[in-house]
Every structure is written in structure tokens, then in C-alpha cells.
Coordinates of N, CA and C in Angstrom, one line a residue:
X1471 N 66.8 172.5 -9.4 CA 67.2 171.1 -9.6 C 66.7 170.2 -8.5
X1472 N 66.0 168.7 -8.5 CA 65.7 168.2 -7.9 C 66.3 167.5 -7.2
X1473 N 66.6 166.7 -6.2 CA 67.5 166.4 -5.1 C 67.9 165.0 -6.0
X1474 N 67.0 164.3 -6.7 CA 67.3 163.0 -7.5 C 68.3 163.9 -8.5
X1475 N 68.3 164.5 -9.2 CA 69.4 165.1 -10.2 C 70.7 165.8 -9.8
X1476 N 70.5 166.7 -8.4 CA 71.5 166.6 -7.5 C 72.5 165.8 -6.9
X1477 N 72.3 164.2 -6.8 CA 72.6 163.2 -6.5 C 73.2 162.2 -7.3
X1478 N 72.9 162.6 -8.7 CA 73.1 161.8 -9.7 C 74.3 161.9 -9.8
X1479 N 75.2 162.8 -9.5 CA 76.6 162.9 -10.0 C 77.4 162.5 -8.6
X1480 N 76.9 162.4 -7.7 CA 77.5 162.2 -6.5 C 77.2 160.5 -6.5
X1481 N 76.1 159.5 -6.7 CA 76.2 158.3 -7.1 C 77.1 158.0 -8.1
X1482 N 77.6 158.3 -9.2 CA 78.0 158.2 -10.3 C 79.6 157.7 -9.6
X1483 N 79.7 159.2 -9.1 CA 81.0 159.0 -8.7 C 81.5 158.3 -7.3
X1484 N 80.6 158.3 -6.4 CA 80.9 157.2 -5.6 C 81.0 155.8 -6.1
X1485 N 80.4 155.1 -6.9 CA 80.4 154.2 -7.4 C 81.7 153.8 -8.5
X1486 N 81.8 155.1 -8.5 CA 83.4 155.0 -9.6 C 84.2 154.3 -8.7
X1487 N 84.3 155.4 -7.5 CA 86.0 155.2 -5.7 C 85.7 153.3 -6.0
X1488 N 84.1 153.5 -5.7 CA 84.6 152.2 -4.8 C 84.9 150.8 -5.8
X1489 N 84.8 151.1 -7.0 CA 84.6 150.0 -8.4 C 86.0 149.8 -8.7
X1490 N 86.5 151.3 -8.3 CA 88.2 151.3 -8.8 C 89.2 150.4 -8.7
X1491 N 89.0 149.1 -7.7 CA 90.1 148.4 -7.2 C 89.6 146.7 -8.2
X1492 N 88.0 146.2 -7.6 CA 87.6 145.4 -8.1 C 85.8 145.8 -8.6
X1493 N 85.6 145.2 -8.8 CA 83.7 145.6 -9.0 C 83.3 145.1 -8.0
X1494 N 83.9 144.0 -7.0 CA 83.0 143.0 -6.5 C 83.5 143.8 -4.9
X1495 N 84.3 144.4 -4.8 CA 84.7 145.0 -3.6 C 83.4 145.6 -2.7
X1496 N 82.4 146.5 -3.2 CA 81.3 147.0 -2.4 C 80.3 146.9 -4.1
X1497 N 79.2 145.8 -4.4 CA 78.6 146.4 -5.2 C 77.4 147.4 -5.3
X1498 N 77.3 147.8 -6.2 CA 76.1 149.2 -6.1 C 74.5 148.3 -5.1
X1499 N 74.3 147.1 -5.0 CA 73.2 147.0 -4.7 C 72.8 147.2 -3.3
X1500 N 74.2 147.4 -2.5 CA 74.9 147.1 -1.3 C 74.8 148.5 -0.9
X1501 N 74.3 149.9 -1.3 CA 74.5 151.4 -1.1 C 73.0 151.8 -1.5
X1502 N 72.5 153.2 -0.6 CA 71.5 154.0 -1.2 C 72.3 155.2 -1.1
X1503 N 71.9 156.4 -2.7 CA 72.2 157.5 -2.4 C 70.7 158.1 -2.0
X1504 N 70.3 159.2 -0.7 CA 69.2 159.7 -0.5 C 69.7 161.0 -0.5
X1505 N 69.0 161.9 0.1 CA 69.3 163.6 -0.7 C 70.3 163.6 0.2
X1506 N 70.3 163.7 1.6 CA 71.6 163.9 2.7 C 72.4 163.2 2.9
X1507 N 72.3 161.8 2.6 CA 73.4 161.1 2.6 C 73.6 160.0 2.0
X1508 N 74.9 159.1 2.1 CA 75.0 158.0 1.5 C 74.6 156.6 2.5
X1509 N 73.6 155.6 2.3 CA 73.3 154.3 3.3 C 74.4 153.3 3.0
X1510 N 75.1 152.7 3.4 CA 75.6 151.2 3.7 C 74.2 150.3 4.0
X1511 N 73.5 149.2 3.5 CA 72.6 148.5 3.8 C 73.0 146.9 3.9
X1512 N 74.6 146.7 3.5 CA 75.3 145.6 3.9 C 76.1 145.7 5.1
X1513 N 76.2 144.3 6.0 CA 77.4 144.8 7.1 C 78.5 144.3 6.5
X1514 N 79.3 145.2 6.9 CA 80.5 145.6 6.6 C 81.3 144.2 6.5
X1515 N 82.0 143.8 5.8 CA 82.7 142.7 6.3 C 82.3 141.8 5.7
X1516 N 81.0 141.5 4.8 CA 80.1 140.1 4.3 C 80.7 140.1 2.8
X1517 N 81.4 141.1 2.3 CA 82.4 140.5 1.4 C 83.5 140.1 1.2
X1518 N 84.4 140.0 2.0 CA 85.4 139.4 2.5 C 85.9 138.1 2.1
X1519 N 84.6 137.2 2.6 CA 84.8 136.0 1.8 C 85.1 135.5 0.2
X1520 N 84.9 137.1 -0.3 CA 84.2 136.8 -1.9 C 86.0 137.1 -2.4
X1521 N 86.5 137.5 -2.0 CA 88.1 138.4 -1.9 C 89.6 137.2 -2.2
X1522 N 89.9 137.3 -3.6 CA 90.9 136.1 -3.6 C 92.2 137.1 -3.2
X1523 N 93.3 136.1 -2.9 CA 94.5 136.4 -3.2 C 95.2 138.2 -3.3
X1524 N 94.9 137.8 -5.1 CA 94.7 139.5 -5.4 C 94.4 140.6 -5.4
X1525 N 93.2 140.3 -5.2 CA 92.2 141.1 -4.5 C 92.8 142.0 -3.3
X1526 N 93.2 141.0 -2.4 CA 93.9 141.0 -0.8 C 95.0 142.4 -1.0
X1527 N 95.3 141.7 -1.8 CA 97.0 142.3 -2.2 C 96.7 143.8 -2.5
X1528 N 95.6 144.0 -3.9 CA 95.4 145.2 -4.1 C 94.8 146.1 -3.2
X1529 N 94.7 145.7 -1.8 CA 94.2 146.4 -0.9 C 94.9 147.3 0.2
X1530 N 96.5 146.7 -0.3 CA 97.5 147.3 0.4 C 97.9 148.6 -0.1
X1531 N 97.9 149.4 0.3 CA 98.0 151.0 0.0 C 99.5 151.7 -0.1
X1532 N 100.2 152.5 -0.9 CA 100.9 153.0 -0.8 C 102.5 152.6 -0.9
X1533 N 103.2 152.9 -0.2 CA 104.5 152.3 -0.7 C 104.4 150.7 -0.4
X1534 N 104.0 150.1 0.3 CA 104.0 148.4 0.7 C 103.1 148.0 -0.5
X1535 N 102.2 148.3 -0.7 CA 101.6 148.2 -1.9 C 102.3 148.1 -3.5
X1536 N 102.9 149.2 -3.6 CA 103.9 149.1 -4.6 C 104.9 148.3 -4.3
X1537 N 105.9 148.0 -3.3 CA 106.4 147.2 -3.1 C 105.9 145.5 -3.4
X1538 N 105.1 144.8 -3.4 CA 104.6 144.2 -3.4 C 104.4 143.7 -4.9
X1539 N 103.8 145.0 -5.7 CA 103.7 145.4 -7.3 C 105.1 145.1 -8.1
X1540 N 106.4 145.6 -7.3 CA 107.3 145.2 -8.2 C 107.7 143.9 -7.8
X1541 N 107.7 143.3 -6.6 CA 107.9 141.8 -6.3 C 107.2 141.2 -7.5
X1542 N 106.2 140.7 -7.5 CA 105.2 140.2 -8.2 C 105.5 140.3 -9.8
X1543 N 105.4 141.4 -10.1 CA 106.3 142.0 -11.2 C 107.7 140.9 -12.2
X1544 N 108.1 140.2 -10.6 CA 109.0 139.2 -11.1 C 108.4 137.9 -11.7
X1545 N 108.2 137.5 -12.7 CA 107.8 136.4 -12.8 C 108.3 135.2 -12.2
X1546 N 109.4 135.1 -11.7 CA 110.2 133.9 -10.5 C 109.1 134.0 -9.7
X1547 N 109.0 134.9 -9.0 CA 108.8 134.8 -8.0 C 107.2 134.7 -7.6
X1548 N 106.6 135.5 -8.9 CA 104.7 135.6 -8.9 C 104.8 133.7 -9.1
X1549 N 105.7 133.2 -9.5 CA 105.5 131.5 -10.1 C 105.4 130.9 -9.0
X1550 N 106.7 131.1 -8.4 CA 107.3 130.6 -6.5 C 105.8 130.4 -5.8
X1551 N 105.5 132.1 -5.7 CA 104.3 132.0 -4.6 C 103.3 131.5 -5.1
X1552 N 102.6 131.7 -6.2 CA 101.2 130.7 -6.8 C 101.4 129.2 -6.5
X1553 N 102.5 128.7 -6.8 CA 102.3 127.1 -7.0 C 102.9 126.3 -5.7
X1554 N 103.2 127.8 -4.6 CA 104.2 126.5 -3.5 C 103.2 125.9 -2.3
X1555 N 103.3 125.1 -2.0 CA 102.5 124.6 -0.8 C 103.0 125.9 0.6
X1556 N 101.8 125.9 1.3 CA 101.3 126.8 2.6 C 102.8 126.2 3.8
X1557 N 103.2 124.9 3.8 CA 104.2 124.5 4.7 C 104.3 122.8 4.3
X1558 N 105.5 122.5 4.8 CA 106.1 121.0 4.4 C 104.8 119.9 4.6
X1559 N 104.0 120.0 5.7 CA 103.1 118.7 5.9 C 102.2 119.4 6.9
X1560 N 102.1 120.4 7.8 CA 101.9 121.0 8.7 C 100.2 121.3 8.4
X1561 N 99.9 122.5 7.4 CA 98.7 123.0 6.9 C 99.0 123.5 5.4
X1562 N 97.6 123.9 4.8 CA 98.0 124.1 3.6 C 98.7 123.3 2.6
X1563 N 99.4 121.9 2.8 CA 100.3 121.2 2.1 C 100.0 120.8 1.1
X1564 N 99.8 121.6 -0.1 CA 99.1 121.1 -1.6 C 100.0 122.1 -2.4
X1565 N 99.5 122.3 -3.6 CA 100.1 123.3 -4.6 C 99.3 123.9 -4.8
X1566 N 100.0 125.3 -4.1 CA 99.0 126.6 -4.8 C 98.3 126.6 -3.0
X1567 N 99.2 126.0 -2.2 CA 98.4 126.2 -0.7 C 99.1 127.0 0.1
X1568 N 100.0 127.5 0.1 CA 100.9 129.7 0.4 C 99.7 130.6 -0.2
X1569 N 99.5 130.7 -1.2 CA 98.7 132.0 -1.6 C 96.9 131.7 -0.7
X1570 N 96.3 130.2 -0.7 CA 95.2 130.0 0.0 C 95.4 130.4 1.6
X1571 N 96.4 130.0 1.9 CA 97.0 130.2 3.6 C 97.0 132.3 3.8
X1572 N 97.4 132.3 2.8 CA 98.1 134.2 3.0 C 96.8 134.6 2.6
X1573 N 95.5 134.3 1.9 CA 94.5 134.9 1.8 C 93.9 134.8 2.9
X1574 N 93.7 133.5 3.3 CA 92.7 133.3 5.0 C 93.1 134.5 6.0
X1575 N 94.6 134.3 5.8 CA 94.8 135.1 7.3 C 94.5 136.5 7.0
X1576 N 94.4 137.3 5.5 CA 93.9 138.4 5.7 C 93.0 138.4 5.3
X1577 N 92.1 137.7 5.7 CA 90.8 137.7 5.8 C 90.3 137.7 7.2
X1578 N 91.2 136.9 8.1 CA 90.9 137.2 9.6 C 91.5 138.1 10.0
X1579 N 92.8 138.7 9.4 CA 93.4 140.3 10.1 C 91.9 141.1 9.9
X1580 N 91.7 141.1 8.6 CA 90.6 142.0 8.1 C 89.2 142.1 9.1
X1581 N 89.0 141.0 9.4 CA 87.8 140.9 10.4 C 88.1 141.1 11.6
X1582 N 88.9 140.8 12.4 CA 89.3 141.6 13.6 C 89.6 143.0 13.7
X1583 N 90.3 143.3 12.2 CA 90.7 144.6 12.2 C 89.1 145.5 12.3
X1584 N 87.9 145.1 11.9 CA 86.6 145.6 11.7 C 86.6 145.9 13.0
X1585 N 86.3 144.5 13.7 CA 85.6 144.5 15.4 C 86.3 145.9 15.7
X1586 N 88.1 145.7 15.7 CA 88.6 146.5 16.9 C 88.3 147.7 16.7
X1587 N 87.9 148.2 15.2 CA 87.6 149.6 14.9 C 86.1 149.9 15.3
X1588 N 84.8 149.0 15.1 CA 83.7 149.3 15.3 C 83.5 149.1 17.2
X1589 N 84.8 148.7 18.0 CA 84.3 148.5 19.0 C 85.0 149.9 19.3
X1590 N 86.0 150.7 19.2 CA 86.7 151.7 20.0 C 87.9 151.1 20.2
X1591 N 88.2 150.0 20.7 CA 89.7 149.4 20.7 C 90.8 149.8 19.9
X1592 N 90.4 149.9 19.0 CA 91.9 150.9 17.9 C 92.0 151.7 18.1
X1593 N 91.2 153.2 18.0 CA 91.1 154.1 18.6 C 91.9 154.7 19.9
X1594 N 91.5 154.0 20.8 CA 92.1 153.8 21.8 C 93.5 153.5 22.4
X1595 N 94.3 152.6 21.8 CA 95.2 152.6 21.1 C 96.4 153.7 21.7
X1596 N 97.5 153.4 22.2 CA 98.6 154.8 22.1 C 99.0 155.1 20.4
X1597 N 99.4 156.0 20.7 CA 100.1 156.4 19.3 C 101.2 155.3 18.9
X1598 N 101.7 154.7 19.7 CA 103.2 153.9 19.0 C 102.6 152.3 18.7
X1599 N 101.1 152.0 19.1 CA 100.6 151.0 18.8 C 99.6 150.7 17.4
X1600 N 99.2 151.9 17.5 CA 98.4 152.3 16.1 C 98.4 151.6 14.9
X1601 N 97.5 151.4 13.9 CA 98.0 150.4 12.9 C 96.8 150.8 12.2
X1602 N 96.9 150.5 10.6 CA 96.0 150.7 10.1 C 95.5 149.5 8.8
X1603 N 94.9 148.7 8.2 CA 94.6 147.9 8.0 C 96.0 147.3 6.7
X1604 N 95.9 148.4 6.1 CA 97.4 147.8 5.2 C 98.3 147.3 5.8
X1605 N 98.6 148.2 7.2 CA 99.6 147.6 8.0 C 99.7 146.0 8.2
X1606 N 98.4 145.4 8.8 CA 98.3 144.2 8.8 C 98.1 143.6 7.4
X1607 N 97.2 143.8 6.4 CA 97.7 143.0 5.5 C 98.8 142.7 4.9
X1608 N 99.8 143.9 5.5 CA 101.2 144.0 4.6 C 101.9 142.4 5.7
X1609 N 102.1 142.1 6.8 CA 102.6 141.7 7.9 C 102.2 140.3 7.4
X1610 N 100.8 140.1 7.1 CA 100.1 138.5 6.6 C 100.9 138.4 5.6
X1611 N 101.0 139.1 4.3 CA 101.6 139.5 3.2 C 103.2 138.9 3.5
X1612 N 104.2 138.9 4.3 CA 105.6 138.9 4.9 C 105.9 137.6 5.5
X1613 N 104.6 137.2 6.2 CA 105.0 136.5 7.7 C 105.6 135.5 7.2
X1614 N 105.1 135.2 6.4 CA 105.8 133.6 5.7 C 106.2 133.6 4.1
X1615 N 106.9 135.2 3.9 CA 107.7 135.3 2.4 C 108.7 134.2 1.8
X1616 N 109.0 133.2 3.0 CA 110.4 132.8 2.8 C 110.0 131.4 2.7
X1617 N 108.7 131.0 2.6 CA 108.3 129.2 2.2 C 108.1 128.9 0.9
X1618 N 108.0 130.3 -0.2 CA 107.7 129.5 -1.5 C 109.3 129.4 -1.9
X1619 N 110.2 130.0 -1.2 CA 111.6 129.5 -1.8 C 112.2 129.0 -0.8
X1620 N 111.1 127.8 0.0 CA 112.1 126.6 0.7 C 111.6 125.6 -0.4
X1621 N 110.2 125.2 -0.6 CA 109.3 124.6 -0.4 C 108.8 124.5 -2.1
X1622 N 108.5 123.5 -2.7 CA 107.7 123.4 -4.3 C 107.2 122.1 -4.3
X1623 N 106.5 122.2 -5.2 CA 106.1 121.0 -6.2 C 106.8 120.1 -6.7
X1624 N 107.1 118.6 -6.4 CA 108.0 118.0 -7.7 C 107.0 117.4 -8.8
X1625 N 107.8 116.7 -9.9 CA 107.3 116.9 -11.0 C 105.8 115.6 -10.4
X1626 N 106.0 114.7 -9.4 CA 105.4 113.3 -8.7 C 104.6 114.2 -8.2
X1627 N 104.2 115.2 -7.7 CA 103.2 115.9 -6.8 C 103.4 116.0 -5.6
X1628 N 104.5 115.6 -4.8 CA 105.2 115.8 -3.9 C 105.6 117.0 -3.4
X1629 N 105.9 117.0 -2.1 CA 106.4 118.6 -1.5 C 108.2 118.4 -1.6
X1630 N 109.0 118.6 -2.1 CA 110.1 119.3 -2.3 C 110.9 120.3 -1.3
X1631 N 111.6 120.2 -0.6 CA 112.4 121.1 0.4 C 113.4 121.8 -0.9
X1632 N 113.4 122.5 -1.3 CA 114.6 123.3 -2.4 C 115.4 123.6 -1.4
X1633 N 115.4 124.7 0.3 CA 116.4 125.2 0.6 C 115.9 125.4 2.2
X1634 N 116.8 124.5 3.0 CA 116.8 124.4 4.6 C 117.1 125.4 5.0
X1635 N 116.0 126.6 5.5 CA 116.6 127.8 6.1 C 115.7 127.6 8.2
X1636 N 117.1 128.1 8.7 CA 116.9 127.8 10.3 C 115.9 129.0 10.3
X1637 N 115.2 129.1 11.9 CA 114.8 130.5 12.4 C 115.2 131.6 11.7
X1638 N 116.7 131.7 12.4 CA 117.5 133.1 12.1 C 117.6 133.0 10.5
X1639 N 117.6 132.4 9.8 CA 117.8 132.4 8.7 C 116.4 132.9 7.2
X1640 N 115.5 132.8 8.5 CA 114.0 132.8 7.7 C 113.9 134.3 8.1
X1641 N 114.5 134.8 9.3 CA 114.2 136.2 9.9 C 115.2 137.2 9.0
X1642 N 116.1 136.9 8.5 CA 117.7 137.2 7.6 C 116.7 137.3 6.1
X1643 N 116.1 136.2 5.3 CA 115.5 136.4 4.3 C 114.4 137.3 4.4
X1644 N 113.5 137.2 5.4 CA 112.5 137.9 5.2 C 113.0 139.6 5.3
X1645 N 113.7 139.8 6.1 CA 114.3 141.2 6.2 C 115.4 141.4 4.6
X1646 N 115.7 140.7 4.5 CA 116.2 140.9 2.8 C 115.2 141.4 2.0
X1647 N 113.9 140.3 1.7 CA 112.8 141.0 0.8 C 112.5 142.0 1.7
X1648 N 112.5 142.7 2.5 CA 111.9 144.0 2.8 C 112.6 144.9 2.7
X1649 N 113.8 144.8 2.6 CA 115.2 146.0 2.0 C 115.6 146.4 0.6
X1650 N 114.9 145.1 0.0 CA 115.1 145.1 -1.7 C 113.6 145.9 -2.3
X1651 N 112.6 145.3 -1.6 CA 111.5 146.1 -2.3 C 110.9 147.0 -2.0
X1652 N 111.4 147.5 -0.7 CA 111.3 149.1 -0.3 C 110.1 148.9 0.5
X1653 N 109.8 147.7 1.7 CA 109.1 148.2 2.0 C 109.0 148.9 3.5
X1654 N 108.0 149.5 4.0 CA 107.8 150.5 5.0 C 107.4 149.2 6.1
X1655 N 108.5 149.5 6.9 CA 108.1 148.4 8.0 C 108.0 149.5 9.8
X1656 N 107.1 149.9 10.0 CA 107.1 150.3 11.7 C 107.5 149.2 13.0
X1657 N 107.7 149.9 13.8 CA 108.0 149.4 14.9 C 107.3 148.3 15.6
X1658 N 105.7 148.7 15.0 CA 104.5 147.6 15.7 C 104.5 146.5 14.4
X1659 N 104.9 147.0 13.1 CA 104.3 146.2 12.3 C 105.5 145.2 12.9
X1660 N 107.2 145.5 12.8 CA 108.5 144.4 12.8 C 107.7 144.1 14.5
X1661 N 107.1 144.3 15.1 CA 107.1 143.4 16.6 C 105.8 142.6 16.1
X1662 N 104.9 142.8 15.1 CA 104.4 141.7 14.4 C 104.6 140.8 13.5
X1663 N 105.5 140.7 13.4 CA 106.2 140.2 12.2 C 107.1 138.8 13.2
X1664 N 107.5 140.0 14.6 CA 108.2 138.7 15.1 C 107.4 137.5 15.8
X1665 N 106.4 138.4 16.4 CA 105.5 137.4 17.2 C 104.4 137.2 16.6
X1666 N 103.9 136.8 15.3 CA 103.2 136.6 14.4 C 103.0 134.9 14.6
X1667 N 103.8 134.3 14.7 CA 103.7 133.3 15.8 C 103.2 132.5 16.7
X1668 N 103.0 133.8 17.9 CA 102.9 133.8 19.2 C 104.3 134.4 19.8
X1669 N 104.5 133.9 21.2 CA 105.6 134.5 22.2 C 105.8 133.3 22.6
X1670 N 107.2 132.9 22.2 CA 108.3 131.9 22.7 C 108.5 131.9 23.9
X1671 N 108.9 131.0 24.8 CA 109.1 131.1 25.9 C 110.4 131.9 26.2
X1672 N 111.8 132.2 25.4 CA 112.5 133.0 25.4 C 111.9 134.6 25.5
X1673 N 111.2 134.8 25.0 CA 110.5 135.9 25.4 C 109.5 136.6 26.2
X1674 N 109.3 135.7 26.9 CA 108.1 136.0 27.6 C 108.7 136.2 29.2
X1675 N 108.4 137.3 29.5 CA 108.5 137.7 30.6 C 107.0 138.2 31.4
X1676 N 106.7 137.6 32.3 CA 105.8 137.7 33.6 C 105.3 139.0 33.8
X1677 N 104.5 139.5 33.6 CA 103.7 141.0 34.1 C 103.9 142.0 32.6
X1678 N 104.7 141.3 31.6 CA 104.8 142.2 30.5 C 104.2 141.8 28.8
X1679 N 104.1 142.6 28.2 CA 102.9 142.0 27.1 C 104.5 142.3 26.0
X1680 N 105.0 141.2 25.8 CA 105.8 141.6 24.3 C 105.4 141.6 23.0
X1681 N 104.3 141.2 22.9 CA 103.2 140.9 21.9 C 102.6 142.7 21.7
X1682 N 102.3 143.4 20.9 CA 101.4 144.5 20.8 C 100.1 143.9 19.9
X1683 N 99.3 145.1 20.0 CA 97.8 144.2 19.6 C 97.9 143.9 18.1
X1684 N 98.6 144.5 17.3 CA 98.9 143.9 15.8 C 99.4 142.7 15.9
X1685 N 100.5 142.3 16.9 CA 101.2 141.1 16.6 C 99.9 140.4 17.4
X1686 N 99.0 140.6 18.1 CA 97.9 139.9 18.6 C 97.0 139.0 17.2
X1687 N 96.8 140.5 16.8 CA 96.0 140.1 15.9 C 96.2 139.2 14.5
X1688 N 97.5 139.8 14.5 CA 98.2 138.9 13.2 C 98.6 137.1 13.3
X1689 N 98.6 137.2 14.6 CA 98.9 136.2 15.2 C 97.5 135.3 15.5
X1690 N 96.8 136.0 15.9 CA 95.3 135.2 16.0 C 94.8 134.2 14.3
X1691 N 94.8 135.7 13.4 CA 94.7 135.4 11.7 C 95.5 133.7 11.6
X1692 N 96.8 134.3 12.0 CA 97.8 132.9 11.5 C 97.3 131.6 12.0
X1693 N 96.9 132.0 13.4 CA 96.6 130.7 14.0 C 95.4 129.8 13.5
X1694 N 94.6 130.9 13.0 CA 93.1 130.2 12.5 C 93.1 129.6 11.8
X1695 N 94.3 130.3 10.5 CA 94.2 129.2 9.1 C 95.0 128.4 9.5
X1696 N 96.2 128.4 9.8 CA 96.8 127.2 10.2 C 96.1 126.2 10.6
X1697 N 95.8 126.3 12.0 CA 95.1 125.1 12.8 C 93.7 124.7 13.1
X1698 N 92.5 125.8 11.6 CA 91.4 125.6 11.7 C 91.3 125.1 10.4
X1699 N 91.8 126.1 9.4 CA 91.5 125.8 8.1 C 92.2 125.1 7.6
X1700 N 93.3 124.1 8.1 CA 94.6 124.0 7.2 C 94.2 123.1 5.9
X1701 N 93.3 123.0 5.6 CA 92.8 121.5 5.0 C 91.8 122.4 3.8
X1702 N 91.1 123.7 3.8 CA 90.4 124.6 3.2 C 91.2 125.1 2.0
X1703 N 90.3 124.9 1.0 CA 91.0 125.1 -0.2 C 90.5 126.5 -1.1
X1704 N 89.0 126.9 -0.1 CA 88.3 128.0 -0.6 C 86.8 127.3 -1.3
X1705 N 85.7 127.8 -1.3 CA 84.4 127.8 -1.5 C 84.1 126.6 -2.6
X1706 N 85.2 127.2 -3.4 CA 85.1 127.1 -4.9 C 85.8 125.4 -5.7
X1707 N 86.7 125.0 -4.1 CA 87.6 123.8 -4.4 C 87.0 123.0 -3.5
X1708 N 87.4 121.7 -3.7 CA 87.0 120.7 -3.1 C 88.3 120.3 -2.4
X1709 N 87.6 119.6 -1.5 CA 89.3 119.2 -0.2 C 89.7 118.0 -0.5

């Protein structure tokens, strides 16, 4: 048998893994199969941009993933998150500007998450810091669960406050949706979740990092769309 006929069933099926989620995730033109191995001939990362919303979502693996699945599942709530504005006036303030905000930022978890892995930085890593890319998209996914049910559309096109929730009150709901839909929250992901943010001056103590490199990272993501993109509506929309 020749090494092209050899190969043929090993293309076939690679091309199945990676089609499985979306088609546009890694396309075939982007790969060579040769007799010994498989080439990558795109860098890693240059589709990302191409990646809406759901796409993002179906990227999350495993129980947070499913979790997510039956949220959504809800039609309240798949409605809540599509049409609410990203925050009252701040960034994002349109309809349908939460799901553009929650895609940016995992799109920058995503790309840091690249660097830190192609530099050794993750790797490196203790064990109780570790994280693996669902992790973070699940955390972008969370950080801000609780604005499409402050926050809507009125019938004028206006932003709408439905329901005034304090700090502690946004940190109360958001741990609600993660008890109801089962999802898997670690130790680094909930210290990203709190400093997703940044580090308050209540917390910050002198010579000590309360931040771990997830809430770093997740925190970086947040910050970009917020106060780089806030106004970005995606490729495809006009501002």
C-alpha cells in the first residue's frame, strides 16, 4: 500500500475531530497530511477572529459546557442574553452588546491563553494554579451572568434597569446560576471570577499577589473589551 493510500483514512478522519464542532474551526486548507505526520501551516490563533458567540460557547468542554447547554436550553434566558446591552452606558451599551462583550473577552482569554502555553508559562504553573482553556472560557462565560437580568431593551430603544442588584448581590446571583446549572467551579477559576475585575483596594495587600494568573488573564480579556473595544460591534456591523 502506498503511503498516499495509507494516509487517506487518517486525513479523512482527522478532518472529521476537527469539523465536529464547526467547519470553520480549523479548515482543511489550513493542514497537510505527509507519510509521518500531520503539518499545521496556519498560526494557531488566526481564526479566532472568525468565532461568534456560539461558536465560543461550544468550545467549553465537559460538565461547564453542558451546564451552559441547559441554561440556554431556556428560552428566557437564551432571549435575556442575545438582546441585553454589555452594561448601562459604560461599554457595549446597544442591544445584543452582552453576547458581543462575552465573545471579545474570549477571544482575548483565548489568545493569551495561546502565548502562555506556547511560551512555557502554563506549564510552569503549580498544580493549584493550573487552568485549562475551558476553564477560562467558562469564567468570561460567568463574569458578567447577572447583567442581562439587570439590564434590557425598552420598547424606545433605550437601556432599561429591570433589577438594581449591589456587589454582594451580583456575587449572590452569579453563585446561584452556578449551583442551579451544575457548574464545576475550582479554586483558581472562583479567585477569577472574583478578581476578573482587577484587585480592589480592600484586597490588596503589599508583597502578595491575590490575583492568580487566570484571574490575571481573565481580567486582562475584560479589560480590553471593555475599555478598548467598547464601541466594536464585530467585522460584520457597523458602529
Amino acid at each position: 500500500m502506498s503511503d498516499v493510500e495509507k494516509n487517506a483514512g487518517v486525513r479523512a478522519l482527522f478532518n472529521a475531530d476537527l469539523h465536529k464542532k464547526t467547519p470553520d474551526w480549523a479548515p482543511r486548507q489550513d493542514w497537510q497530511v505527509v507519510p509521518t505526520e500531520i503539518i499545521h501551516i496556519r498560526r494557531q490563533g488566526d481564526e479566532y477572529p472568525e468565532l461568534t458567540f456560539e461558536d465560543w460557547v461550544e468550545c467549553i468542554e465537559g460538565e461547564n459546557g453542558a451546564a451552559i447547554e441547559i441554561l440556554l436550553d431556556d428560552q428566557d434566558h437564551r432571549s435575556r442574553l442575545g438582546t441585553a446591552p454589555g452594561s448601562r452606558d459604560a461599554h457595549h451599551a446597544w442591544q445584543g452588546g452582552y453576547v458581543e462583550h462575552v465573545r471579545q473577552t474570549m477571544f482575548f482569554a483565548a489568545q493569551n491563553f495561546l502565548f502562555m502555553q506556547q511560551s512555557g508559562v502554563l506549564s510552569s504553573l503549580p498544580d493549584e494554579e493550573q487552568f485549562d482553556l475551558s476553564d477560562a472560557l467558562t469564567v468570561m462565560f460567568l463574569h458578567d451572568i447577572e447583567k442581562p437580568f439587570m439590564y434590557r431593551i425598552d420598547n424606545d430603544g433605550l437601556i432599561e434597569t429591570t433589577t438594581d442588584m449591589s456587589k454582594d448581590e451580583r456575587k449572590t446571583f452569579r453563585q446561584s446560576i452556578i449551583d442551579t446549572y451544575g457548574f464545576v467551579i475550582t479554586p483558581t477559576m472562583y479567585n477569577a471570577l472574583q478578581f476578573v475585575e482587577g484587585v480592589r483596594d480592600s484586597a490588596y495587600i503589599p508583597g502578595k499577589r491575590a490575583d492568580e494568573p487566570l484571574a490575571a488573564l481573565c481580567h486582562a480579556a475584560d479589560n480590553l473589551s471593555a475599555r478598548a473595544y467598547y464601541t466594536y460591534r464585530g467585522k460584520n456591523e457597523s458602529k
